[in-house]
mmCIF file with all atom_site columns, C-alpha atoms in Angstrom:
data_model
loop_
_atom_site.group_PDB
_atom_site.id
_atom_site.type_symbol
_atom_site.label_atom_id
_atom_site.label_alt_id
_atom_site.label_comp_id
_atom_site.label_asym_id
_atom_site.label_entity_id
_atom_site.label_seq_id
_atom_site.pdbx_PDB_ins_code
_atom_site.Cartn_x
_atom_site.Cartn_y
_atom_site.Cartn_z
_atom_site.occupancy
_atom_site.B_iso_or_equiv
_atom_site.pdbx_formal_charge
_atom_site.auth_seq_id
_atom_site.auth_comp_id
_atom_site.auth_asym_id
_atom_site.auth_atom_id
_atom_site.pdbx_PDB_model_num
ATOM 1   C CA . MET A 1 1   ? 6.979   9.717   9.785   1.00 66.00 ? 10  MET A CA 1
ATOM 2   C CA . GLN A 1 2   ? 5.047   7.090   7.866   1.00 72.00 ? 11  GLN A CA 1
ATOM 3   C CA . LYS A 1 3   ? 5.986   6.386   4.235   1.00 72.00 ? 12  LYS A CA 1
ATOM 4   C CA . LYS A 1 4   ? 4.834   4.033   1.507   1.00 72.00 ? 13  LYS A CA 1
ATOM 5   C CA . LEU A 1 5   ? 6.993   2.185   -1.003  1.00 67.00 ? 14  LEU A CA 1
ATOM 6   C CA . ILE A 1 6   ? 6.157   -0.199  -3.809  1.00 66.00 ? 15  ILE A CA 1
ATOM 7   C CA . ILE A 1 7   ? 8.472   -3.199  -3.935  1.00 67.00 ? 16  ILE A CA 1
ATOM 8   C CA . ASN A 1 8   ? 7.967   -5.448  -6.969  1.00 65.00 ? 17  ASN A CA 1
ATOM 9   C CA . GLN A 1 9   ? 4.444   -4.055  -7.307  1.00 68.00 ? 18  GLN A CA 1
ATOM 10  C CA . ASN A 1 10  ? 3.519   -4.713  -3.626  1.00 72.00 ? 19  ASN A CA 1
ATOM 11  C CA . GLU A 1 11  ? 2.904   -1.638  -1.509  1.00 74.00 ? 20  GLU A CA 1
ATOM 12  C CA . ILE A 1 12  ? 4.377   -1.554  2.000   1.00 73.00 ? 21  ILE A CA 1
ATOM 13  C CA . THR A 1 13  ? 4.101   1.059   4.751   1.00 77.00 ? 22  THR A CA 1
ATOM 14  C CA . PHE A 1 14  ? 6.990   1.792   7.107   1.00 71.00 ? 23  PHE A CA 1
ATOM 15  C CA . ASP A 1 15  ? 7.912   4.411   9.750   1.00 76.00 ? 24  ASP A CA 1
ATOM 16  C CA . ILE A 1 16  ? 11.085  6.507   9.333   1.00 75.00 ? 25  ILE A CA 1
ATOM 17  C CA . ILE A 1 17  ? 12.730  6.847   12.770  1.00 78.00 ? 26  ILE A CA 1
ATOM 18  C CA . ASP A 1 18  ? 15.816  8.862   11.768  1.00 77.00 ? 27  ASP A CA 1
ATOM 19  C CA . LYS A 1 19  ? 17.247  10.023  8.432   1.00 76.00 ? 28  LYS A CA 1
ATOM 20  C CA . SER A 1 20  ? 20.408  11.906  7.483   1.00 75.00 ? 29  SER A CA 1
ATOM 21  C CA . SER A 1 21  ? 22.586  12.139  4.378   1.00 71.00 ? 30  SER A CA 1
ATOM 22  C CA . LYS A 1 22  ? 24.580  9.029   5.472   1.00 76.00 ? 31  LYS A CA 1
ATOM 23  C CA . LEU A 1 23  ? 22.078  7.009   7.597   1.00 75.00 ? 32  LEU A CA 1
ATOM 24  C CA . ILE A 1 24  ? 18.468  5.860   7.620   1.00 74.00 ? 33  ILE A CA 1
ATOM 25  C CA . ARG A 1 25  ? 16.659  4.103   10.461  1.00 77.00 ? 34  ARG A CA 1
ATOM 26  C CA . PHE A 1 26  ? 13.141  2.812   9.992   1.00 74.00 ? 35  PHE A CA 1
ATOM 27  C CA . SER A 1 27  ? 10.592  0.421   11.487  1.00 78.00 ? 36  SER A CA 1
ATOM 28  C CA . TYR A 1 28  ? 8.746   -2.227  9.509   1.00 73.00 ? 37  TYR A CA 1
ATOM 29  C CA . ASN A 1 29  ? 6.564   -5.040  10.913  1.00 76.00 ? 38  ASN A CA 1
ATOM 30  C CA . ASP A 1 30  ? 7.578   -4.138  14.491  1.00 78.00 ? 39  ASP A CA 1
ATOM 31  C CA . GLN A 1 31  ? 11.307  -4.468  13.730  1.00 77.00 ? 40  GLN A CA 1
ATOM 32  C CA . ASP A 1 32  ? 13.812  -1.629  13.520  1.00 78.00 ? 41  ASP A CA 1
ATOM 33  C CA . TYR A 1 33  ? 16.366  -1.422  10.720  1.00 73.00 ? 42  TYR A CA 1
ATOM 34  C CA . GLU A 1 34  ? 19.420  0.840   10.259  1.00 75.00 ? 43  GLU A CA 1
ATOM 35  C CA . PHE A 1 35  ? 21.284  1.293   7.002   1.00 72.00 ? 44  PHE A CA 1
ATOM 36  C CA . GLU A 1 36  ? 24.351  3.371   6.190   1.00 74.00 ? 45  GLU A CA 1
ATOM 37  C CA . LEU A 1 37  ? 25.001  4.925   2.775   1.00 68.00 ? 46  LEU A CA 1
ATOM 38  C CA . ASN A 1 38  ? 28.357  3.438   1.747   1.00 67.00 ? 47  ASN A CA 1
ATOM 39  C CA . LYS A 1 39  ? 29.173  4.640   -1.781  1.00 63.00 ? 48  LYS A CA 1
ATOM 40  C CA . LEU A 1 40  ? 27.552  7.075   -4.117  1.00 62.00 ? 49  LEU A CA 1
ATOM 41  C CA . ASN A 1 41  ? 28.550  6.998   -7.801  1.00 61.00 ? 50  ASN A CA 1
ATOM 42  C CA . GLY A 1 42  ? 26.256  8.882   -10.180 1.00 58.00 ? 51  GLY A CA 1
ATOM 43  C CA . ALA A 1 43  ? 22.921  7.063   -10.050 1.00 56.00 ? 52  ALA A CA 1
ATOM 44  C CA . GLU A 1 44  ? 24.267  4.168   -7.970  1.00 60.00 ? 53  GLU A CA 1
ATOM 45  C CA . MET A 1 45  ? 24.649  3.719   -4.195  1.00 60.00 ? 54  MET A CA 1
ATOM 46  C CA . THR A 1 46  ? 25.343  0.915   -1.767  1.00 64.00 ? 55  THR A CA 1
ATOM 47  C CA . LEU A 1 47  ? 23.598  0.414   1.547   1.00 64.00 ? 56  LEU A CA 1
ATOM 48  C CA . LYS A 1 48  ? 25.293  -1.369  4.479   1.00 66.00 ? 57  LYS A CA 1
ATOM 49  C CA . ASN A 1 49  ? 23.665  -2.916  7.511   1.00 64.00 ? 58  ASN A CA 1
ATOM 50  C CA . GLY A 1 50  ? 26.570  -3.190  9.967   1.00 65.00 ? 59  GLY A CA 1
ATOM 51  C CA . THR A 1 51  ? 29.283  -5.124  8.112   1.00 61.00 ? 60  THR A CA 1
ATOM 52  C CA . ASP A 1 52  ? 26.916  -6.732  5.550   1.00 61.00 ? 61  ASP A CA 1
ATOM 53  C CA . VAL A 1 53  ? 26.313  -5.041  2.205   1.00 57.00 ? 62  VAL A CA 1
ATOM 54  C CA . PHE A 1 54  ? 22.529  -4.989  1.921   1.00 56.00 ? 63  PHE A CA 1
ATOM 55  C CA . SER A 1 55  ? 21.906  -3.648  -1.529  1.00 60.00 ? 64  SER A CA 1
ATOM 56  C CA . THR A 1 56  ? 23.150  -1.732  -4.484  1.00 60.00 ? 65  THR A CA 1
ATOM 57  C CA . LEU A 1 57  ? 20.572  0.707   -5.800  1.00 63.00 ? 66  LEU A CA 1
ATOM 58  C CA . PHE A 1 58  ? 20.372  1.935   -9.411  1.00 62.00 ? 67  PHE A CA 1
ATOM 59  C CA . ALA A 1 59  ? 18.146  4.794   -10.574 1.00 65.00 ? 68  ALA A CA 1
ATOM 60  C CA . LYS A 1 60  ? 16.610  4.539   -14.042 1.00 66.00 ? 69  LYS A CA 1
ATOM 61  C CA . GLY A 1 61  ? 14.071  7.184   -14.928 1.00 66.00 ? 70  GLY A CA 1
ATOM 62  C CA . LYS A 1 62  ? 11.469  7.482   -12.157 1.00 65.00 ? 71  LYS A CA 1
ATOM 63  C CA . LYS A 1 63  ? 12.130  3.959   -10.907 1.00 68.00 ? 72  LYS A CA 1
ATOM 64  C CA . THR A 1 64  ? 14.853  2.565   -8.687  1.00 72.00 ? 73  THR A CA 1
ATOM 65  C CA . PHE A 1 65  ? 16.194  -0.985  -8.906  1.00 70.00 ? 74  PHE A CA 1
ATOM 66  C CA . ALA A 1 66  ? 17.975  -2.806  -6.079  1.00 69.00 ? 75  ALA A CA 1
ATOM 67  C CA . LEU A 1 67  ? 20.287  -5.778  -6.338  1.00 65.00 ? 76  LEU A CA 1
ATOM 68  C CA . ILE A 1 68  ? 19.698  -7.797  -3.147  1.00 64.00 ? 77  ILE A CA 1
ATOM 69  C CA . ASP A 1 69  ? 21.434  -11.186 -2.752  1.00 62.00 ? 78  ASP A CA 1
ATOM 70  C CA . GLY A 1 70  ? 21.763  -11.408 -6.516  1.00 66.00 ? 79  GLY A CA 1
ATOM 71  C CA . LYS A 1 71  ? 18.061  -10.727 -7.165  1.00 69.00 ? 80  LYS A CA 1
ATOM 72  C CA . ASP A 1 72  ? 16.690  -7.661  -8.955  1.00 70.00 ? 81  ASP A CA 1
ATOM 73  C CA . VAL A 1 73  ? 14.007  -5.764  -7.046  1.00 69.00 ? 82  VAL A CA 1
ATOM 74  C CA . GLU A 1 74  ? 12.008  -2.835  -8.447  1.00 71.00 ? 83  GLU A CA 1
ATOM 75  C CA . LEU A 1 75  ? 11.250  0.061   -6.065  1.00 68.00 ? 84  LEU A CA 1
ATOM 76  C CA . GLU A 1 76  ? 8.986   3.040   -6.574  1.00 66.00 ? 85  GLU A CA 1
ATOM 77  C CA . TYR A 1 77  ? 7.035   5.513   -4.467  1.00 62.00 ? 86  TYR A CA 1
ATOM 78  C CA . PRO A 1 78  ? 3.288   5.403   -5.079  1.00 62.00 ? 87  PRO A CA 1
ATOM 79  C CA . SER A 1 79  ? 1.925   8.564   -6.627  1.00 57.00 ? 88  SER A CA 1
ATOM 80  C CA . LYS A 1 80  ? -1.027  10.206  -4.929  1.00 49.00 ? 89  LYS A CA 1
ATOM 81  C CA . SER A 1 81  ? -3.117  9.853   -8.085  1.00 44.00 ? 90  SER A CA 1
ATOM 82  C CA . SER A 1 82  ? -2.394  6.095   -8.424  1.00 48.00 ? 91  SER A CA 1
ATOM 83  C CA . ALA A 1 83  ? -3.256  5.539   -4.762  1.00 45.00 ? 92  ALA A CA 1
ATOM 84  C CA . ARG A 1 84  ? -6.541  7.371   -5.221  1.00 43.00 ? 93  ARG A CA 1
ATOM 85  C CA . LYS A 1 85  ? -7.292  5.439   -8.412  1.00 45.00 ? 94  LYS A CA 1
ATOM 86  C CA . ALA A 1 86  ? -6.603  2.076   -6.701  1.00 44.00 ? 95  ALA A CA 1
ATOM 87  C CA . GLN A 1 87  ? -9.026  2.935   -3.902  1.00 44.00 ? 96  GLN A CA 1
ATOM 88  C CA . THR A 1 88  ? -11.879 4.068   -6.114  1.00 43.00 ? 97  THR A CA 1
ATOM 89  C CA . GLU A 1 89  ? -11.859 2.521   -9.588  1.00 51.00 ? 98  GLU A CA 1
ATOM 90  C CA . GLY A 1 90  ? -15.031 4.247   -10.833 1.00 65.00 ? 99  GLY A CA 1
ATOM 91  C CA . PRO A 1 91  ? -18.362 4.976   -9.221  1.00 76.00 ? 100 PRO A CA 1
ATOM 92  C CA . GLY A 1 92  ? -19.761 2.078   -7.260  1.00 81.00 ? 101 GLY A CA 1
ATOM 93  C CA . ARG A 1 93  ? -16.673 -0.177  -7.528  1.00 84.00 ? 102 ARG A CA 1
ATOM 94  C CA . MET A 1 94  ? -14.954 -0.369  -4.172  1.00 87.00 ? 103 MET A CA 1
ATOM 95  C CA . ILE A 1 95  ? -11.477 -1.875  -4.725  1.00 86.00 ? 104 ILE A CA 1
ATOM 96  C CA . SER A 1 96  ? -9.021  -3.114  -2.102  1.00 85.00 ? 105 SER A CA 1
ATOM 97  C CA . PRO A 1 97  ? -5.834  -1.004  -2.268  1.00 80.00 ? 106 PRO A CA 1
ATOM 98  C CA . LEU A 1 98  ? -3.768  -3.600  -0.405  1.00 81.00 ? 107 LEU A CA 1
ATOM 99  C CA . PRO A 1 99  ? -3.696  -7.316  0.364   1.00 87.00 ? 108 PRO A CA 1
ATOM 100 C CA . GLY A 1 100 ? -5.001  -8.116  3.832   1.00 89.00 ? 109 GLY A CA 1
ATOM 101 C CA . LYS A 1 101 ? -7.943  -9.444  5.848   1.00 92.00 ? 110 LYS A CA 1
ATOM 102 C CA . VAL A 1 102 ? -11.524 -8.202  5.974   1.00 94.00 ? 111 VAL A CA 1
ATOM 103 C CA . LEU A 1 103 ? -12.020 -7.144  9.626   1.00 95.00 ? 112 LEU A CA 1
ATOM 104 C CA . LYS A 1 104 ? -15.526 -5.652  9.431   1.00 96.00 ? 113 LYS A CA 1
ATOM 105 C CA . VAL A 1 105 ? -18.293 -5.410  6.895   1.00 96.00 ? 114 VAL A CA 1
ATOM 106 C CA . MET A 1 106 ? -20.285 -2.337  7.961   1.00 96.00 ? 115 MET A CA 1
ATOM 107 C CA . VAL A 1 107 ? -23.168 -2.604  5.446   1.00 96.00 ? 116 VAL A CA 1
ATOM 108 C CA . LYS A 1 108 ? -25.700 -5.175  4.168   1.00 96.00 ? 117 LYS A CA 1
ATOM 109 C CA . GLN A 1 109 ? -26.903 -5.898  0.669   1.00 95.00 ? 118 GLN A CA 1
ATOM 110 C CA . ASP A 1 110 ? -29.713 -3.600  -0.526  1.00 95.00 ? 119 ASP A CA 1
ATOM 111 C CA . GLU A 1 111 ? -28.759 -0.991  2.105   1.00 96.00 ? 120 GLU A CA 1
ATOM 112 C CA . ASN A 1 112 ? -28.737 2.695   1.098   1.00 96.00 ? 121 ASN A CA 1
ATOM 113 C CA . VAL A 1 113 ? -25.332 4.333   1.599   1.00 95.00 ? 122 VAL A CA 1
ATOM 114 C CA . LYS A 1 114 ? -24.032 7.899   1.499   1.00 94.00 ? 123 LYS A CA 1
ATOM 115 C CA . LEU A 1 115 ? -20.924 9.225   -0.192  1.00 90.00 ? 124 LEU A CA 1
ATOM 116 C CA . GLY A 1 116 ? -17.976 8.742   2.168   1.00 89.00 ? 125 GLY A CA 1
ATOM 117 C CA . GLN A 1 117 ? -19.704 6.185   4.373   1.00 93.00 ? 126 GLN A CA 1
ATOM 118 C CA . THR A 1 118 ? -17.433 3.414   5.681   1.00 93.00 ? 127 THR A CA 1
ATOM 119 C CA . LEU A 1 119 ? -18.364 0.135   4.024   1.00 95.00 ? 128 LEU A CA 1
ATOM 120 C CA . VAL A 1 120 ? -15.572 -2.296  4.925   1.00 95.00 ? 129 VAL A CA 1
ATOM 121 C CA . VAL A 1 121 ? -12.569 -2.221  7.241   1.00 93.00 ? 130 VAL A CA 1
ATOM 122 C CA . VAL A 1 122 ? -9.505  -4.110  5.990   1.00 91.00 ? 131 VAL A CA 1
ATOM 123 C CA . GLU A 1 123 ? -6.460  -4.982  8.080   1.00 90.00 ? 132 GLU A CA 1
ATOM 124 C CA . ALA A 1 124 ? -3.239  -4.709  6.082   1.00 83.00 ? 133 ALA A CA 1
ATOM 125 C CA . MET A 1 125 ? 0.274   -4.660  7.579   1.00 79.00 ? 134 MET A CA 1
ATOM 126 C CA . LYS A 1 126 ? -1.124  -4.398  11.127  1.00 81.00 ? 135 LYS A CA 1
ATOM 127 C CA . MET A 1 127 ? -3.065  -1.254  10.210  1.00 85.00 ? 136 MET A CA 1
ATOM 128 C CA . GLU A 1 128 ? -6.792  -0.781  9.675   1.00 88.00 ? 137 GLU A CA 1
ATOM 129 C CA . HIS A 1 129 ? -7.935  0.775   6.403   1.00 87.00 ? 138 HIS A CA 1
ATOM 130 C CA . ALA A 1 130 ? -11.506 2.039   6.007   1.00 89.00 ? 139 ALA A CA 1
ATOM 131 C CA . ILE A 1 131 ? -12.934 1.497   2.530   1.00 90.00 ? 140 ILE A CA 1
ATOM 132 C CA . LYS A 1 132 ? -15.457 4.303   1.984   1.00 90.00 ? 141 LYS A CA 1
ATOM 133 C CA . ALA A 1 133 ? -18.270 4.705   -0.503  1.00 90.00 ? 142 ALA A CA 1
ATOM 134 C CA . ASN A 1 134 ? -17.162 6.675   -3.569  1.00 87.00 ? 143 ASN A CA 1
ATOM 135 C CA . CYS A 1 135 ? -20.805 7.473   -4.421  1.00 89.00 ? 144 CYS A CA 1
ATOM 136 C CA . ALA A 1 136 ? -24.226 7.465   -2.840  1.00 92.00 ? 145 ALA A CA 1
ATOM 137 C CA . GLY A 1 137 ? -26.447 4.550   -3.760  1.00 94.00 ? 146 GLY A CA 1
ATOM 138 C CA . VAL A 1 138 ? -27.594 1.020   -2.876  1.00 95.00 ? 147 VAL A CA 1
ATOM 139 C CA . ILE A 1 139 ? -25.320 -1.909  -1.977  1.00 95.00 ? 148 ILE A CA 1
ATOM 140 C CA . LYS A 1 140 ? -25.783 -4.468  -4.776  1.00 94.00 ? 149 LYS A CA 1
ATOM 141 C CA . LYS A 1 141 ? -23.144 -7.011  -3.838  1.00 92.00 ? 150 LYS A CA 1
ATOM 142 C CA . ILE A 1 142 ? -20.695 -7.712  -1.010  1.00 93.00 ? 151 ILE A CA 1
ATOM 143 C CA . PHE A 1 143 ? -17.905 -9.932  -2.338  1.00 91.00 ? 152 PHE A CA 1
ATOM 144 C CA . TYR A 1 144 ? -16.078 -10.864 0.898   1.00 92.00 ? 153 TYR A CA 1
ATOM 145 C CA . ALA A 1 145 ? -17.166 -11.780 4.468   1.00 92.00 ? 154 ALA A CA 1
ATOM 146 C CA . GLU A 1 146 ? -15.443 -10.814 7.697   1.00 94.00 ? 155 GLU A CA 1
ATOM 147 C CA . GLY A 1 147 ? -12.270 -12.811 8.314   1.00 93.00 ? 156 GLY A CA 1
ATOM 148 C CA . GLU A 1 148 ? -11.564 -13.566 4.648   1.00 92.00 ? 157 GLU A CA 1
ATOM 149 C CA . GLN A 1 149 ? -8.116  -12.888 3.169   1.00 91.00 ? 158 GLN A CA 1
ATOM 150 C CA . ILE A 1 150 ? -8.035  -10.587 0.142   1.00 89.00 ? 159 ILE A CA 1
ATOM 151 C CA . THR A 1 151 ? -5.467  -9.541  -2.461  1.00 85.00 ? 160 THR A CA 1
ATOM 152 C CA . ALA A 1 152 ? -4.825  -6.007  -3.681  1.00 82.00 ? 161 ALA A CA 1
ATOM 153 C CA . GLY A 1 153 ? -7.054  -4.802  -6.522  1.00 81.00 ? 162 GLY A CA 1
ATOM 154 C CA . VAL A 1 154 ? -10.082 -7.042  -5.820  1.00 84.00 ? 163 VAL A CA 1
ATOM 155 C CA . GLU A 1 155 ? -13.594 -5.581  -5.753  1.00 87.00 ? 164 GLU A CA 1
ATOM 156 C CA . LEU A 1 156 ? -14.960 -5.604  -2.197  1.00 91.00 ? 165 LEU A CA 1
ATOM 157 C CA . VAL A 1 157 ? -18.379 -4.005  -2.614  1.00 93.00 ? 166 VAL A CA 1
ATOM 158 C CA . LYS A 1 158 ? -20.538 -3.017  -5.620  1.00 92.00 ? 167 LYS A CA 1
ATOM 159 C CA . ILE A 1 159 ? -22.807 0.033   -5.268  1.00 93.00 ? 168 ILE A CA 1
ATOM 160 C CA . GLU A 1 160 ? -25.540 0.978   -7.688  1.00 91.00 ? 169 GLU A CA 1
ATOM 161 C CA . SER A 1 161 ? -25.058 4.711   -7.832  1.00 86.00 ? 170 SER A CA 1
ATOM 162 C CA . ASP A 1 162 ? -27.980 7.113   -7.291  1.00 80.00 ? 171 ASP A CA 1
ATOM 163 C CA . THR A 1 163 ? -26.857 8.977   -10.426 1.00 71.00 ? 172 THR A CA 1
ATOM 164 C CA . GLN A 1 164 ? -27.152 5.941   -12.746 1.00 56.00 ? 173 GLN A CA 1
#
């Protein structure tokens, strides 16, 4: 089962292999991890990886904080509405939801596009993500070429909407 998690405002995707009340096994970047729930005290728990204590987790409101090797890390699950908003920040603005690499640019400037048409394919965390038109219109600007690295939240393509 694939899950997403935001760690210090960077979204990652991982696969849960096995999960119980005392154990979680998951795969991330082609490596498997297994953690055991060691202590549970109110809103605090400790995770162990074998004999090493990995992290102490603290819940505060809707966010969770981890103490890993003396460093504070903020964890949260992305909401469906925030994921949708990151992908389509208004008509005609096609925003990258994740950092990655532009694999394919499927359109050209001044080309007419339909709602839902794939415009750009981005590779992020070894997965391909299709960036689709959030409105029908004409491509006004393509900001990145194939092979370029991008960060999350950058505008990839600008569409002049048919409804403008």
